[in-house]
Amino acid sequence: MPANHTTNYNFPALIFGILLIIFIICGNVLVCMSVYTEKALKTTTNYFIVSLAVADLLLAVLVLPLFVYAEFQDGVWSLNMTICDGLMTMDVMLCTASIFNLCAISIDRFIAVSIPLNYNRKHVDQRQIVLLSATWILALAVASPVMFGINNVPNRDHSECKLEDNNYVIYSSVCSFFMPCPIMLLLYFGIFRGLRNWEEARKAKLRSSMQACKKLQEAAASLQPLAGLPPPVIEKDLTDITLKELDRDQYPDDGPYQANCKDGGVSMLAYPGESYNEDQNQNRHRKGAKINGRERKAMRVLPVVVGAFLFCWTPFFVVHTMRALCEDCEIPSYVTSIVTWLGYVNSALNPIIYTVFNTEFRKFFRKFLPTLPNCC
């Protein structure tokens, strides 16, 4: 007898899914291209961000099409179970890779703040290669049980594609989310405490520089009549200079008739007809200050990335862990669908976050998106 079962096609899920896939691919390809082509973006932090973008790209190419197809058929799985197991393997691996990449970024940033003298900001060194490799190897290890048949349970429902072993659901959730997240948050707490201490020490150094400049002005004013030199011309009295004005990464060009206070000390007093050039060490110090300033600004985007990830994926892992721990609990299918969609939306958010919060990424994105609003 023919079955009276009819499939309810979910067209909104199909349309939203196709748009989400396109957005994820375009956004993350731009992130990868920007780091590859722009010299200013070739930093170690951004290499980790590229690794995160690759995980999001693979998710959009290998996982989302099949997930959207199943959602379009109202959650009914109509393909064979080998494809389902491959989908589950890639899903677990790539979601795990995403959070492990964020964890690797936090470890890398913690090292940069804790031992900055031993940290290479411009080139990936052995420690960072190990971190990047471990991210993907561990993600594959967490997902490997599905590849080796843990989903092949007796009386398996072939109309549904999901992780069948509840013990594995708990194990993978702990390894992929509940264990790395507290570690990542603790590392960021240490990072920002270290940055705060560094900024306080830097401001104290700038105050000392201001005091040294004032004393030099007074000494120059008292000695110039004896030396027969014309008085130095100061563009702005040091008593009017604020700490904010001194605390800049970009310094103006030094011209004559100017008393100059640098971050860390006094560089020169200029008289008419004389010129003084800074030596190469000072130029290198300036360049280093610019790089560090850019890096500090770039670090502001990372907590936003982590916050977005936690917002998107926490409901998913909480719901799926509850379902595994409490087999008798009734969790509506639409709740499971919503939290899964929310998790996948995270892959589209990261390029938006970079565009809004990072100047260098924003400049590159504007080359390809001329209509990007000025506010972004």
Short mmCIF file of C-alpha atoms in Angstrom, two decimals:
data_model
loop_
_atom_site.label_atom_id
_atom_site.label_comp_id
_atom_site.label_asym_id
_atom_site.label_seq_id
_atom_site.Cartn_x
_atom_site.Cartn_y
_atom_site.Cartn_z
CA MET A 1 0.00 0.00 0.00
CA PRO A 2 1.33 3.43 -0.84
CA ALA A 3 2.20 5.59 2.10
CA ASN A 4 0.20 8.73 2.70
CA HIS A 5 3.27 10.56 4.05
CA THR A 6 3.79 13.98 2.50
CA THR A 7 6.85 16.16 2.96
CA ASN A 8 6.32 19.75 4.07
CA TYR A 9 8.89 21.81 2.23
CA ASN A 10 10.39 24.67 4.24
CA PHE A 11 11.06 27.38 1.63
CA PRO A 12 12.07 30.11 4.14
CA ALA A 13 14.80 27.79 5.46
CA LEU A 14 15.98 27.15 1.88
CA ILE A 15 16.17 30.85 1.00
CA PHE A 16 17.81 31.84 4.28
CA GLY A 17 20.25 28.94 4.01
CA ILE A 18 21.34 29.83 0.46
CA LEU A 19 21.85 33.49 1.44
CA LEU A 20 23.79 32.44 4.55
CA ILE A 21 26.09 30.17 2.52
CA ILE A 22 26.80 32.94 -0.01
CA PHE A 23 27.45 35.48 2.73
CA ILE A 24 29.80 33.15 4.65
CA ILE A 25 31.79 32.27 1.53
CA CYS A 26 32.12 35.86 0.29
CA GLY A 27 32.96 37.34 3.68
CA ASN A 28 35.56 34.77 4.67
CA VAL A 29 37.17 34.71 1.22
CA LEU A 30 37.65 38.48 1.56
CA VAL A 31 39.25 37.96 4.99
CA CYS A 32 41.71 35.43 3.54
CA MET A 33 42.46 37.62 0.50
CA SER A 34 43.02 40.69 2.66
CA VAL A 35 45.67 38.99 4.80
CA TYR A 36 47.29 37.45 1.70
CA THR A 37 47.54 40.71 -0.27
CA GLU A 38 47.85 43.50 2.33
CA LYS A 39 51.24 43.93 3.97
CA ALA A 40 49.75 45.74 6.98
CA LEU A 41 47.59 42.67 7.73
CA LYS A 42 50.42 40.12 7.62
CA THR A 43 50.64 39.67 11.39
CA THR A 44 50.66 36.49 13.42
CA THR A 45 47.26 37.25 14.95
CA ASN A 46 45.75 37.55 11.49
CA TYR A 47 47.23 34.21 10.42
CA PHE A 48 45.17 32.65 13.20
CA ILE A 49 42.16 34.64 11.97
CA VAL A 50 42.74 33.16 8.49
CA SER A 51 42.71 29.68 10.04
CA LEU A 52 39.37 30.56 11.66
CA ALA A 53 38.08 31.88 8.32
CA VAL A 54 39.12 28.63 6.59
CA ALA A 55 37.10 26.64 9.15
CA ASP A 56 34.07 28.85 8.44
CA LEU A 57 34.57 28.48 4.68
CA LEU A 58 34.74 24.69 4.90
CA LEU A 59 31.61 24.71 7.05
CA ALA A 60 29.78 26.70 4.37
CA VAL A 61 30.95 24.38 1.58
CA LEU A 62 30.85 20.92 3.20
CA VAL A 63 28.21 21.11 5.95
CA LEU A 64 25.66 23.83 5.31
CA PRO A 65 24.40 22.65 1.88
CA LEU A 66 23.37 19.26 3.31
CA PHE A 67 21.98 20.83 6.48
CA VAL A 68 19.92 23.32 4.46
CA TYR A 69 18.68 20.47 2.23
CA ALA A 70 17.47 18.55 5.31
CA GLU A 71 15.85 21.68 6.78
CA PHE A 72 14.13 22.32 3.44
CA GLN A 73 12.56 18.86 3.79
CA ASP A 74 11.32 19.79 7.27
CA GLY A 75 14.15 17.96 9.02
CA VAL A 76 13.63 14.67 7.20
CA TRP A 77 16.86 12.98 6.03
CA SER A 78 16.37 11.36 2.60
CA LEU A 79 19.99 10.54 1.70
CA ASN A 80 21.97 7.46 2.74
CA MET A 81 23.50 7.21 6.22
CA THR A 82 27.11 7.18 4.97
CA ILE A 83 26.62 10.77 3.78
CA CYS A 84 24.98 11.56 7.13
CA ASP A 85 28.01 10.25 9.02
CA GLY A 86 30.31 12.28 6.80
CA LEU A 87 28.18 15.36 7.50
CA MET A 88 28.30 14.76 11.27
CA THR A 89 32.08 14.22 11.14
CA MET A 90 32.70 17.49 9.29
CA ASP A 91 30.20 19.35 11.44
CA VAL A 92 31.87 18.31 14.71
CA MET A 93 35.38 18.83 13.35
CA LEU A 94 34.81 22.30 11.89
CA CYS A 95 32.84 23.65 14.86
CA THR A 96 35.58 22.30 17.13
CA ALA A 97 38.26 23.82 14.89
CA SER A 98 36.55 27.21 15.17
CA ILE A 99 36.63 27.30 18.95
CA PHE A 100 40.13 25.77 19.08
CA ASN A 101 41.30 28.53 16.73
CA LEU A 102 39.84 31.13 19.10
CA CYS A 103 41.56 29.35 21.98
CA ALA A 104 44.87 29.34 20.05
CA ILE A 105 44.48 33.09 19.41
CA SER A 106 44.00 33.71 23.13
CA ILE A 107 47.12 31.64 23.94
CA ASP A 108 49.12 33.52 21.31
CA ARG A 109 47.90 36.92 22.60
CA PHE A 110 48.69 35.92 26.20
CA ILE A 111 52.26 35.06 25.19
CA ALA A 112 52.56 38.37 23.30
CA VAL A 113 51.54 40.34 26.39
CA SER A 114 53.39 38.23 28.97
CA ILE A 115 56.77 37.90 27.18
CA PRO A 116 56.73 40.54 24.43
CA LEU A 117 60.51 40.50 23.92
CA ASN A 118 60.40 36.86 22.81
CA TYR A 119 57.35 37.28 20.60
CA ASN A 120 57.61 37.59 16.82
CA ARG A 121 54.79 39.82 15.57
CA LYS A 122 55.55 39.72 11.85
CA HIS A 123 56.50 36.11 11.10
CA VAL A 124 55.00 32.81 12.17
CA ASP A 125 57.54 30.98 14.33
CA GLN A 126 57.70 27.37 15.50
CA ARG A 127 55.47 27.94 18.53
CA GLN A 128 52.71 29.42 16.39
CA ILE A 129 53.01 26.63 13.79
CA VAL A 130 52.55 24.12 16.62
CA LEU A 131 49.46 26.00 17.84
CA LEU A 132 47.91 26.14 14.37
CA SER A 133 48.65 22.46 13.69
CA ALA A 134 47.35 21.34 17.10
CA THR A 135 44.10 23.23 16.47
CA TRP A 136 43.23 21.10 13.43
CA ILE A 137 44.72 17.81 14.68
CA LEU A 138 42.77 17.97 17.96
CA ALA A 139 39.58 18.97 16.11
CA LEU A 140 39.96 15.93 13.86
CA ALA A 141 40.62 13.73 16.91
CA VAL A 142 37.39 14.89 18.58
CA ALA A 143 35.38 14.15 15.40
CA SER A 144 37.11 10.86 14.52
CA PRO A 145 34.78 8.50 16.50
CA VAL A 146 31.94 9.38 14.09
CA MET A 147 34.24 8.54 11.20
CA PHE A 148 34.97 5.15 12.78
CA GLY A 149 31.33 4.14 13.15
CA ILE A 150 30.11 5.30 16.58
CA ASN A 151 26.87 6.41 14.90
CA ASN A 152 26.07 2.87 13.71
CA VAL A 153 23.72 1.97 16.55
CA PRO A 154 20.98 -0.73 16.41
CA ASN A 155 17.51 0.37 15.26
CA ARG A 156 18.84 3.62 13.86
CA ASP A 157 16.19 5.94 12.44
CA HIS A 158 17.23 6.56 8.81
CA SER A 159 14.85 9.49 8.44
CA GLU A 160 16.92 11.61 10.84
CA CYS A 161 20.58 12.64 10.67
CA LYS A 162 22.07 13.26 14.10
CA LEU A 163 24.67 12.03 16.56
CA GLU A 164 23.24 8.78 17.89
CA ASP A 165 25.49 8.03 20.89
CA ASN A 166 24.58 10.23 23.86
CA ASN A 167 27.88 9.55 25.61
CA TYR A 168 29.71 10.83 22.55
CA VAL A 169 27.48 13.93 22.46
CA ILE A 170 28.54 14.75 26.02
CA TYR A 171 32.21 13.93 25.33
CA SER A 172 32.35 16.06 22.18
CA SER A 173 30.53 18.96 23.86
CA VAL A 174 32.98 18.96 26.77
CA CYS A 175 36.03 18.75 24.47
CA SER A 176 34.74 21.23 21.89
CA PHE A 177 33.09 23.83 24.09
CA PHE A 178 32.78 23.44 27.86
CA MET A 179 36.50 22.85 28.46
CA PRO A 180 38.12 25.37 26.04
CA CYS A 181 35.76 28.27 26.84
CA PRO A 182 36.74 28.79 30.51
CA ILE A 183 40.43 28.48 29.54
CA MET A 184 39.96 31.08 26.81
CA LEU A 185 38.14 33.50 29.14
CA LEU A 186 40.81 33.15 31.83
CA LEU A 187 43.53 33.86 29.27
CA TYR A 188 41.72 36.99 28.09
CA PHE A 189 41.36 38.13 31.69
CA GLY A 190 45.14 37.76 32.03
CA ILE A 191 45.71 39.56 28.71
CA PHE A 192 43.68 42.63 29.63
CA ARG A 193 45.13 42.81 33.13
CA GLY A 194 48.60 42.75 31.57
CA LEU A 195 47.63 45.43 29.05
CA ARG A 196 46.21 47.62 31.80
CA ASN A 197 49.44 47.35 33.81
CA TRP A 198 51.45 48.10 30.67
CA GLU A 199 49.36 51.19 29.91
CA GLU A 200 49.72 52.48 33.47
CA ALA A 201 53.52 52.09 33.28
CA ARG A 202 53.51 53.81 29.87
CA LYS A 203 51.55 56.77 31.19
CA ALA A 204 53.90 57.10 34.15
CA LYS A 205 56.81 57.19 31.68
CA LEU A 206 55.07 59.90 29.65
CA ARG A 207 54.55 62.01 32.77
CA SER A 208 58.26 61.74 33.49
CA SER A 209 58.97 62.84 29.91
CA MET A 210 56.77 65.91 30.34
CA GLN A 211 58.58 66.87 33.52
CA ALA A 212 61.97 66.42 31.81
CA CYS A 213 60.83 68.60 28.92
CA LYS A 214 59.74 71.37 31.27
CA LYS A 215 63.09 71.31 33.05
CA LEU A 216 64.93 71.45 29.70
CA GLN A 217 62.85 74.43 28.63
CA GLU A 218 63.74 76.25 31.82
CA ALA A 219 67.44 75.40 31.45
CA ALA A 220 67.48 76.49 27.80
CA ALA A 221 65.77 79.77 28.65
CA SER A 222 68.36 80.54 31.35
CA LEU A 223 71.42 79.52 29.29
CA GLN A 224 70.61 81.09 25.91
CA PRO A 225 71.61 84.69 26.88
CA LEU A 226 75.00 83.43 28.11
CA ALA A 227 75.62 81.37 24.95
CA GLY A 228 74.64 84.23 22.66
CA LEU A 229 72.01 82.09 20.90
CA PRO A 230 68.61 83.32 19.80
CA PRO A 231 65.85 82.06 22.06
CA PRO A 232 64.30 78.69 21.15
CA VAL A 233 60.84 79.09 19.69
CA ILE A 234 58.28 76.78 21.30
CA GLU A 235 55.11 76.17 19.34
CA LYS A 236 53.23 75.25 22.46
CA ASP A 237 54.05 75.76 26.12
CA LEU A 238 54.66 72.43 27.83
CA THR A 239 52.31 73.37 30.62
CA ASP A 240 49.51 73.22 28.05
CA ILE A 241 50.52 69.83 26.61
CA THR A 242 48.27 67.02 27.83
CA LEU A 243 49.18 63.39 28.36
CA LYS A 244 46.85 62.43 25.51
CA GLU A 245 48.78 64.64 23.08
CA LEU A 246 52.06 62.97 24.03
CA ASP A 247 50.63 59.47 23.96
CA ARG A 248 50.47 59.07 20.18
CA ASP A 249 51.71 56.38 17.86
CA GLN A 250 52.08 58.81 14.96
CA TYR A 251 54.55 61.61 15.57
CA PRO A 252 54.65 64.81 13.50
CA ASP A 253 57.72 65.65 11.51
CA ASP A 254 60.21 67.65 13.50
CA GLY A 255 60.91 71.10 12.16
CA PRO A 256 62.97 74.01 13.42
CA TYR A 257 61.73 76.33 16.14
CA GLN A 258 60.28 73.40 18.09
CA ALA A 259 60.87 71.70 21.39
CA ASN A 260 60.17 68.01 20.97
CA CYS A 261 59.16 65.49 23.65
CA LYS A 262 59.05 61.84 22.61
CA ASP A 263 57.57 58.81 24.26
CA GLY A 264 60.34 57.96 26.65
CA GLY A 265 62.33 61.21 26.74
CA VAL A 266 63.44 64.47 25.15
CA SER A 267 64.82 64.33 21.65
CA MET A 268 65.97 67.87 20.88
CA LEU A 269 65.70 71.62 21.15
CA ALA A 270 65.97 73.41 17.81
CA TYR A 271 67.36 76.87 17.10
CA PRO A 272 67.03 78.92 13.90
CA GLY A 273 69.52 77.84 11.28
CA GLU A 274 70.29 74.48 12.91
CA SER A 275 68.89 71.04 12.22
CA TYR A 276 69.14 67.83 14.18
CA ASN A 277 68.41 64.36 12.82
CA GLU A 278 67.31 61.47 14.92
CA ASP A 279 69.53 58.42 14.74
CA GLN A 280 68.53 55.05 13.32
CA ASN A 281 67.74 53.57 16.72
CA GLN A 282 65.12 56.26 17.33
CA ASN A 283 63.62 55.65 13.89
CA ARG A 284 63.40 51.97 14.66
CA HIS A 285 61.78 52.83 17.99
CA ARG A 286 59.20 54.94 16.17
CA LYS A 287 58.43 52.14 13.73
CA GLY A 288 58.08 49.70 16.59
CA ALA A 289 55.73 52.09 18.37
CA LYS A 290 53.52 52.28 15.28
CA ILE A 291 53.41 48.49 14.92
CA ASN A 292 52.60 48.04 18.62
CA GLY A 293 49.92 50.72 18.46
CA ARG A 294 48.28 49.05 15.46
CA GLU A 295 48.47 45.71 17.20
CA ARG A 296 46.84 47.07 20.34
CA LYS A 297 43.98 48.45 18.27
CA ALA A 298 43.65 45.14 16.39
CA MET A 299 43.40 43.25 19.69
CA ARG A 300 40.17 45.09 20.49
CA VAL A 301 38.37 43.02 17.85
CA LEU A 302 39.24 39.66 19.43
CA PRO A 303 36.97 39.88 22.52
CA VAL A 304 34.10 40.80 20.19
CA VAL A 305 34.82 37.70 18.07
CA VAL A 306 34.89 35.54 21.22
CA GLY A 307 31.71 37.16 22.57
CA ALA A 308 29.87 36.55 19.30
CA PHE A 309 31.02 32.93 19.26
CA LEU A 310 29.79 32.34 22.83
CA PHE A 311 26.46 34.05 22.09
CA CYS A 312 25.88 31.91 18.99
CA TRP A 313 27.12 28.51 20.15
CA THR A 314 26.28 28.37 23.89
CA PRO A 315 22.55 27.67 23.29
CA PHE A 316 23.43 24.88 20.83
CA PHE A 317 25.75 23.05 23.22
CA VAL A 318 23.43 23.54 26.21
CA VAL A 319 20.40 22.15 24.33
CA HIS A 320 22.25 19.18 22.84
CA THR A 321 23.92 18.29 26.14
CA MET A 322 20.57 18.47 27.94
CA ARG A 323 19.04 16.20 25.32
CA ALA A 324 21.86 13.67 25.81
CA LEU A 325 21.73 13.79 29.63
CA CYS A 326 17.95 13.66 29.89
CA GLU A 327 16.57 11.18 27.37
CA ASP A 328 13.05 11.55 28.75
CA CYS A 329 13.06 15.35 28.39
CA GLU A 330 10.97 16.62 25.50
CA ILE A 331 12.85 19.31 23.58
CA PRO A 332 10.77 20.65 20.66
CA SER A 333 12.34 20.09 17.26
CA TYR A 334 12.01 23.79 16.42
CA VAL A 335 14.20 24.67 19.44
CA THR A 336 16.92 22.32 18.21
CA SER A 337 16.62 23.81 14.72
CA ILE A 338 16.82 27.42 15.99
CA VAL A 339 19.94 26.88 18.12
CA THR A 340 21.63 25.02 15.26
CA TRP A 341 20.91 27.86 12.83
CA LEU A 342 22.19 30.37 15.40
CA GLY A 343 25.46 28.45 15.64
CA TYR A 344 25.94 28.49 11.89
CA VAL A 345 25.17 32.22 11.70
CA ASN A 346 28.38 32.79 13.70
CA SER A 347 30.41 31.88 10.62
CA ALA A 348 28.91 34.90 8.84
CA LEU A 349 29.43 37.30 11.76
CA ASN A 350 33.22 37.25 11.96
CA PRO A 351 33.86 39.12 8.65
CA ILE A 352 31.31 41.76 9.75
CA ILE A 353 33.08 42.16 13.09
CA TYR A 354 36.46 42.60 11.38
CA THR A 355 34.97 45.18 9.01
CA VAL A 356 33.42 47.24 11.79
CA PHE A 357 36.19 47.07 14.39
CA ASN A 358 39.44 46.76 12.42
CA THR A 359 40.64 49.70 10.31
CA GLU A 360 42.97 47.67 8.08
CA PHE A 361 40.34 45.06 7.24
CA ARG A 362 37.82 47.85 6.64
CA LYS A 363 40.11 49.55 4.11
CA PHE A 364 40.55 46.29 2.19
CA PHE A 365 36.82 45.44 2.24
CA ARG A 366 36.03 48.88 0.81
CA LYS A 367 38.09 48.07 -2.29
CA PHE A 368 35.66 45.26 -3.09
CA LEU A 369 32.55 46.81 -1.56
CA PRO A 370 32.53 50.47 -2.66
CA THR A 371 29.04 50.94 -1.25
CA LEU A 372 30.18 50.02 2.26
CA PRO A 373 28.80 52.77 4.55
CA ASN A 374 31.26 55.30 5.92
CA CYS A 375 30.23 54.38 9.44
CA CYS A 376 31.73 50.96 8.82
#
